[in-house]
CSV table of C-alpha atoms and ligand atoms in Angstrom, one decimal:
chain,number,residue,atom,x,y,z
A,240,MET,CA,-11.6,44.0,15.9
A,241,GLN,CA,-12.1,42.3,12.7
A,242,SER,CA,-15.6,42.5,10.9
A,243,SER,CA,-17.8,39.6,11.7
A,244,HIS,CA,-17.2,36.6,9.9
A,245,VAL,CA,-17.7,32.7,9.7
A,246,PRO,CA,-14.9,30.3,9.8
A,247,HIS,CA,-14.5,28.5,6.6
A,248,HIS,CA,-13.2,25.4,8.6
A,249,ILE,CA,-14.4,24.4,12.1
A,250,ALA,CA,-12.8,21.5,13.8
A,251,ILE,CA,-14.3,19.9,17.1
A,252,VAL,CA,-13.1,17.8,19.8
A,253,MET,CA,-16.5,16.3,20.6
A,254,ASP,CA,-15.7,15.6,24.3
A,255,GLY,CA,-18.1,15.0,27.2
A,256,ASN,CA,-20.4,12.2,26.0
A,257,GLY,CA,-19.7,9.8,29.0
A,258,ARG,CA,-20.1,12.5,31.6
A,259,TRP,CA,-23.5,13.5,29.9
A,260,ALA,CA,-24.6,9.9,30.2
A,261,ASN,CA,-23.2,9.6,33.9
A,262,LYS,CA,-25.3,12.7,35.0
A,263,ARG,CA,-28.4,10.8,33.9
A,264,PHE,CA,-27.4,7.5,35.6
A,265,MET,CA,-27.2,6.1,32.0
A,266,PRO,CA,-24.5,3.8,30.5
A,267,ARG,CA,-21.6,5.8,28.7
A,268,ILE,CA,-22.7,4.4,25.4
A,269,ALA,CA,-26.0,6.3,25.7
A,270,GLY,CA,-24.0,9.5,25.7
A,271,HIS,CA,-22.1,8.4,22.6
A,272,LYS,CA,-25.5,7.8,21.0
A,273,GLN,CA,-26.7,11.3,22.0
A,274,GLY,CA,-23.3,12.4,20.6
A,275,VAL,CA,-24.3,11.2,17.1
A,276,GLU,CA,-27.6,13.2,17.2
A,277,SER,CA,-25.5,16.3,18.3
A,278,LEU,CA,-23.1,15.8,15.4
A,279,LYS,CA,-26.1,15.7,12.9
A,280,ARG,CA,-27.5,18.9,14.4
A,281,CYS,CA,-24.1,20.6,14.5
A,282,ALA,CA,-23.4,19.7,10.7
A,283,LYS,CA,-26.7,21.2,9.6
A,284,ALA,CA,-26.0,24.3,11.6
A,285,CYS,CA,-22.5,24.7,10.2
A,286,ASP,CA,-23.9,24.3,6.6
A,287,ALA,CA,-26.5,26.9,7.4
A,288,ARG,CA,-24.1,29.4,8.5
A,289,GLY,CA,-21.6,29.0,5.6
A,290,VAL,CA,-19.1,26.8,7.1
A,291,ARG,CA,-17.7,24.7,4.4
A,292,VAL,CA,-15.4,22.2,6.3
A,293,LEU,CA,-16.3,20.4,9.6
A,294,THR,CA,-13.7,18.2,11.1
A,295,VAL,CA,-14.7,16.1,14.2
A,296,PHE,CA,-12.6,14.0,16.5
A,297,ALA,CA,-14.7,10.8,16.9
A,298,PHE,CA,-12.2,8.1,18.2
A,299,SER,CA,-8.6,8.8,19.0
A,300,SER,CA,-5.6,6.5,18.6
A,301,GLU,CA,-5.6,6.3,22.4
A,302,ASN,CA,-9.3,5.6,22.7
A,303,TRP,CA,-8.5,1.8,22.4
A,304,LYS,CA,-7.3,1.9,25.9
A,305,ARG,CA,-11.0,2.3,27.2
A,306,PRO,CA,-12.8,-0.7,28.5
A,307,THR,CA,-13.4,-3.4,25.9
A,308,GLU,CA,-17.1,-2.9,26.3
A,309,GLU,CA,-17.1,0.8,25.5
A,310,VAL,CA,-14.7,0.2,22.6
A,311,THR,CA,-16.9,-2.4,21.1
A,312,GLY,CA,-19.9,-0.3,21.8
A,313,LEU,CA,-18.3,2.7,20.0
A,314,MET,CA,-17.5,0.6,16.9
A,315,ASP,CA,-20.8,-0.8,16.7
A,316,LEU,CA,-22.5,2.7,17.0
A,317,PHE,CA,-20.1,4.0,14.4
A,318,ALA,CA,-20.9,1.5,11.8
A,319,MET,CA,-24.8,1.7,12.6
A,320,ALA,CA,-24.8,5.3,12.4
A,321,LEU,CA,-23.0,5.3,9.1
A,322,ALA,CA,-25.4,2.9,7.6
A,323,ARG,CA,-28.3,4.7,8.9
A,324,GLU,CA,-27.3,8.3,8.1
A,325,VAL,CA,-25.3,8.1,4.8
A,326,GLN,CA,-28.4,8.5,2.5
A,327,GLN,CA,-29.5,11.7,4.3
A,328,LEU,CA,-26.1,13.0,4.3
A,329,LYS,CA,-25.8,12.4,0.5
A,330,ALA,CA,-29.1,14.2,0.1
A,331,ASP,CA,-27.8,17.2,2.0
A,332,GLY,CA,-24.7,17.6,-0.1
A,333,VAL,CA,-22.3,16.4,2.6
A,334,GLN,CA,-19.0,15.0,1.4
A,335,LEU,CA,-17.9,12.4,4.1
A,336,ARG,CA,-14.1,11.7,4.6
A,337,PHE,CA,-12.6,9.6,7.1
A,338,VAL,CA,-9.2,10.4,8.5
A,339,GLY,CA,-7.0,8.2,10.4
A,340,GLU,CA,-5.3,4.6,10.6
A,341,ARG,CA,-7.6,2.1,8.9
A,342,GLN,CA,-5.5,-0.9,9.8
A,343,GLY,CA,-7.0,-2.5,12.8
A,344,LEU,CA,-10.6,-1.4,12.2
A,345,SER,CA,-13.0,-4.4,11.6
A,346,ALA,CA,-14.2,-5.4,8.2
A,347,ARG,CA,-17.6,-4.1,8.9
A,348,VAL,CA,-16.4,-0.6,9.9
A,349,LEU,CA,-14.1,-0.5,7.0
A,350,LYS,CA,-16.8,-1.5,4.5
A,351,GLY,CA,-19.1,1.4,6.1
A,352,ILE,CA,-16.2,3.9,5.6
A,353,GLU,CA,-15.5,3.0,2.1
A,354,GLN,CA,-19.1,2.8,1.0
A,355,SER,CA,-20.1,6.1,2.5
A,356,GLU,CA,-17.1,7.8,1.2
A,357,ALA,CA,-17.9,6.6,-2.4
A,358,ASP,CA,-21.6,7.5,-1.9
A,359,THR,CA,-20.9,11.1,-1.0
A,360,ALA,CA,-17.8,11.8,-3.1
A,361,ALA,CA,-19.4,14.0,-5.5
A,362,ASN,CA,-20.9,16.3,-3.0
A,363,THR,CA,-19.5,19.8,-2.5
A,364,ARG,CA,-21.7,21.7,0.0
A,365,LEU,CA,-19.9,20.6,3.2
A,366,VAL,CA,-17.0,18.4,3.7
A,367,LEU,CA,-17.4,16.5,6.9
A,368,ASN,CA,-14.1,14.9,8.0
A,369,VAL,CA,-14.5,12.2,10.7
A,370,CYS,CA,-11.2,11.6,12.5
A,371,PHE,CA,-11.6,8.2,13.5
A,372,ASN,CA,-8.5,6.0,14.9
A,373,TYR,CA,-6.8,9.3,14.5
A,374,GLY,CA,-3.9,11.0,16.3
A,375,GLY,CA,-2.0,14.0,15.5
A,376,ARG,CA,1.3,12.3,16.1
A,377,TRP,CA,0.3,9.4,13.9
A,378,ASP,CA,-0.8,11.9,11.1
A,379,ILE,CA,2.9,13.7,11.2
A,380,VAL,CA,4.7,10.2,11.4
A,381,HIS,CA,2.4,8.7,8.6
A,382,ALA,CA,3.0,11.9,6.4
A,383,ALA,CA,6.9,11.8,7.2
A,384,ALA,CA,7.1,8.0,6.2
A,385,LYS,CA,5.2,8.7,2.9
A,386,LEU,CA,7.6,11.4,2.1
A,387,ALA,CA,10.7,9.4,2.9
A,388,GLY,CA,9.5,6.6,0.6
A,389,SER,CA,8.8,9.1,-2.3
A,390,GLY,CA,12.3,10.7,-2.7
A,391,GLN,CA,10.6,14.2,-2.3
A,392,PRO,CA,12.4,16.9,-0.5
A,393,VAL,CA,11.1,17.4,3.2
A,394,ASN,CA,9.7,20.9,3.8
A,395,GLU,CA,6.5,22.4,5.2
A,396,GLN,CA,4.7,22.3,1.8
A,397,THR,CA,5.5,18.6,0.9
A,398,LEU,CA,4.8,17.4,4.4
A,399,SER,CA,1.5,19.4,4.5
A,400,SER,CA,0.5,17.6,1.2
A,401,ALA,CA,1.3,14.3,2.7
A,402,MET,CA,-0.8,14.8,5.7
A,403,SER,CA,-4.5,13.3,6.1
A,404,LEU,CA,-6.2,16.8,5.8
A,405,ALA,CA,-4.4,17.9,2.6
A,406,HIS,CA,-7.6,18.2,0.9
A,407,VAL,CA,-8.8,21.3,3.0
A,408,PRO,CA,-7.2,24.4,4.2
A,409,ASP,CA,-6.1,24.3,7.9
A,410,PRO,CA,-8.9,24.9,10.5
A,411,ASP,CA,-9.7,28.5,11.3
A,412,LEU,CA,-11.5,27.5,14.6
A,413,VAL,CA,-10.9,24.5,16.9
A,414,ILE,CA,-13.6,24.0,19.4
A,415,ARG,CA,-13.4,21.5,22.4
A,416,THR,CA,-16.5,20.7,24.4
A,417,GLY,CA,-16.5,19.1,27.8
A,418,GLY,CA,-14.5,21.5,29.7
A,419,GLU,CA,-10.9,20.1,29.4
A,420,LEU,CA,-8.1,22.5,28.5
A,421,ARG,CA,-6.1,20.3,26.3
A,422,ILE,CA,-5.7,19.1,22.6
A,423,SER,CA,-5.6,15.4,23.4
A,424,ASN,CA,-3.4,14.6,20.2
A,425,PHE,CA,-5.9,16.2,17.8
A,426,LEU,CA,-4.7,18.3,14.7
A,427,LEU,CA,-1.2,19.0,16.0
A,428,TRP,CA,0.3,20.2,12.7
A,429,GLN,CA,-2.9,21.6,11.3
A,430,SER,CA,-4.0,23.8,14.2
A,431,ALA,CA,-0.6,25.8,14.2
A,432,TYR,CA,-2.7,29.2,13.7
A,433,SER,CA,-6.2,28.0,14.5
A,434,GLU,CA,-8.2,30.1,16.9
A,435,PHE,CA,-9.2,27.9,20.0
A,436,GLU,CA,-12.5,27.8,21.9
A,437,PHE,CA,-12.7,25.7,25.1
A,438,VAL,CA,-16.4,25.5,26.3
A,439,ASP,CA,-17.8,23.5,29.5
A,440,THR,CA,-20.8,22.4,27.5
A,441,LEU,CA,-20.8,18.6,27.0
A,442,TRP,CA,-20.9,17.4,23.5
A,443,PRO,CA,-24.4,16.0,23.4
A,444,ASP,CA,-25.7,19.5,24.7
A,445,PHE,CA,-23.7,21.4,22.1
A,446,ASP,CA,-26.5,23.3,20.1
A,447,GLU,CA,-27.0,26.1,17.6
A,448,ILE,CA,-26.6,28.6,20.3
A,449,ALA,CA,-23.3,27.2,21.5
A,450,LEU,CA,-22.1,27.2,18.0
A,451,ASP,CA,-23.0,30.6,17.4
A,452,ALA,CA,-21.4,31.7,20.6
A,453,ALA,CA,-18.1,30.1,19.5
A,454,ILE,CA,-18.4,31.6,16.1
A,455,ALA,CA,-19.0,35.1,17.6
A,456,SER,CA,-15.8,34.7,19.9
A,457,TYR,CA,-13.8,33.7,16.7
A,458,SER,CA,-15.1,36.7,14.7
A,459,SER,CA,-14.2,39.0,17.5
A,460,ARG,CA,-10.5,38.0,17.3
A,461,GLU,CA,-7.6,39.5,15.3
A,462,ARG,CA,-5.6,36.8,13.5
A,463,ARG,CA,-2.1,38.1,13.1
A,464,PHE,CA,-0.1,35.1,11.7
A,465,GLY,CA,3.0,36.5,13.4
A,466,LYS,CA,2.4,40.1,11.8
A,467,THR,CA,1.7,43.2,13.9
A,468,SER,CA,-1.8,44.6,14.2
A,469,GLU,CA,-1.0,47.6,12.2
A,470,GLN,CA,0.0,45.4,9.3
A,471,ILE,CA,-3.2,43.5,9.0
A,472,LYS,CA,-5.8,46.4,9.7
A,473,PRO,CA,-7.3,47.5,6.3
A,474,ASN,CA,-6.4,51.0,6.7
A,475,ALA,CA,-2.9,50.4,7.8
A,476,PRO,CA,-0.5,53.4,7.3
A,477,ALA,CA,1.7,53.4,4.3
A,478,GLY,CA,4.7,51.3,4.5
A,479,ALA,CA,3.1,48.9,7.1
A,480,GLU,CA,1.9,46.3,4.6
A,481,GLY,CA,3.5,43.0,4.0
B,679,IPE,C1,-15.9,11.9,23.7
B,679,IPE,O1,-16.6,11.6,24.9
B,679,IPE,C2,-16.1,10.8,22.7
B,679,IPE,C3,-15.1,9.8,22.7
B,679,IPE,C4,-13.8,9.9,23.1
B,679,IPE,C5,-15.2,8.5,21.8
B,679,IPE,P1,-15.9,11.1,26.1
B,679,IPE,O2,-16.4,9.4,26.2
B,679,IPE,O3,-14.7,11.1,26.3
B,679,IPE,O4,-16.8,11.6,27.4
B,679,IPE,P2,-16.1,12.0,28.9
B,679,IPE,O5,-15.0,13.0,28.6
B,679,IPE,O6,-15.8,10.7,29.5
B,679,IPE,O7,-17.3,12.7,29.5
B,680,IPE,C1,-10.5,13.3,22.9
B,680,IPE,O1,-11.3,13.0,24.0
B,680,IPE,C2,-10.8,12.4,21.9
B,680,IPE,C3,-12.1,12.4,21.3
B,680,IPE,C4,-13.1,13.3,21.6
B,680,IPE,C5,-12.5,11.5,20.3
B,680,IPE,P1,-10.7,12.0,25.3
B,680,IPE,O2,-11.9,12.0,26.3
B,680,IPE,O3,-10.1,10.7,24.7
B,680,IPE,O4,-9.5,13.0,25.7
B,680,IPE,P2,-8.7,12.9,27.1
B,680,IPE,O5,-8.3,11.5,27.4
B,680,IPE,O6,-9.7,13.4,28.2
B,680,IPE,O7,-7.5,13.6,27.1
B,681,MG,MG1,-13.4,12.5,27.2
């Protein structure tokens, strides 16, 4: 077992808002609203624990297929939450980055994205990547198209640096709330060697205790990256390094 340590980069599929609302006989959008509160709490808790990058899945390329009412509600909520929260995020040292396809977003949403990125660009405490209109396949195709147009060779390094999270290291820990055991087109490329934690807790209920449990689980694992256990243990026998 490795010594207890905090992941540098945590990525989260914030799932379960709709079920949280259904259980309370509330409209699904009420769950999404509570989801924003949960994200604020989680970002603060991550910062307090020394996490430096938090990446969250807020709206997938496929979420456009939901009923119009929910999509419109989510877009409105996103624009409102940005406008309301940006000054606090700025004061807290959070650098906001939006990751995903911007074509197809409304002028209002785009303005909120651009403004809040500009307002928080100089912050360095915590990078908060919000994946919005994002899909892992989109990310890979987008990067490949960029490379193809640039004349650069295609290899893991050039492709990585053309991807949307090139400004941060790969996630150490990927958490999915809401009980589903799937990745739903999240960070397909970047999660190649991430540790995964699937929890039943619905996203609006995901609190500091749940975060600590996920971090504790992470810190008890041995990340081998293809090597043997003997190679990565600090007091490995001579000749086993590499
Ligand atoms: C995740 O919660 C938020 C988004 C996808 C926007 P859901 O809305 O998927 O909640 P469930 O899975 O239906 O409970
Ligand atoms: C994944 O959740 C996307 C986000 C959390 C934004 P979904 O609720 O869209 O995933 P599926 O449809 O259950 O796979
Ligand atoms: Mg869901």
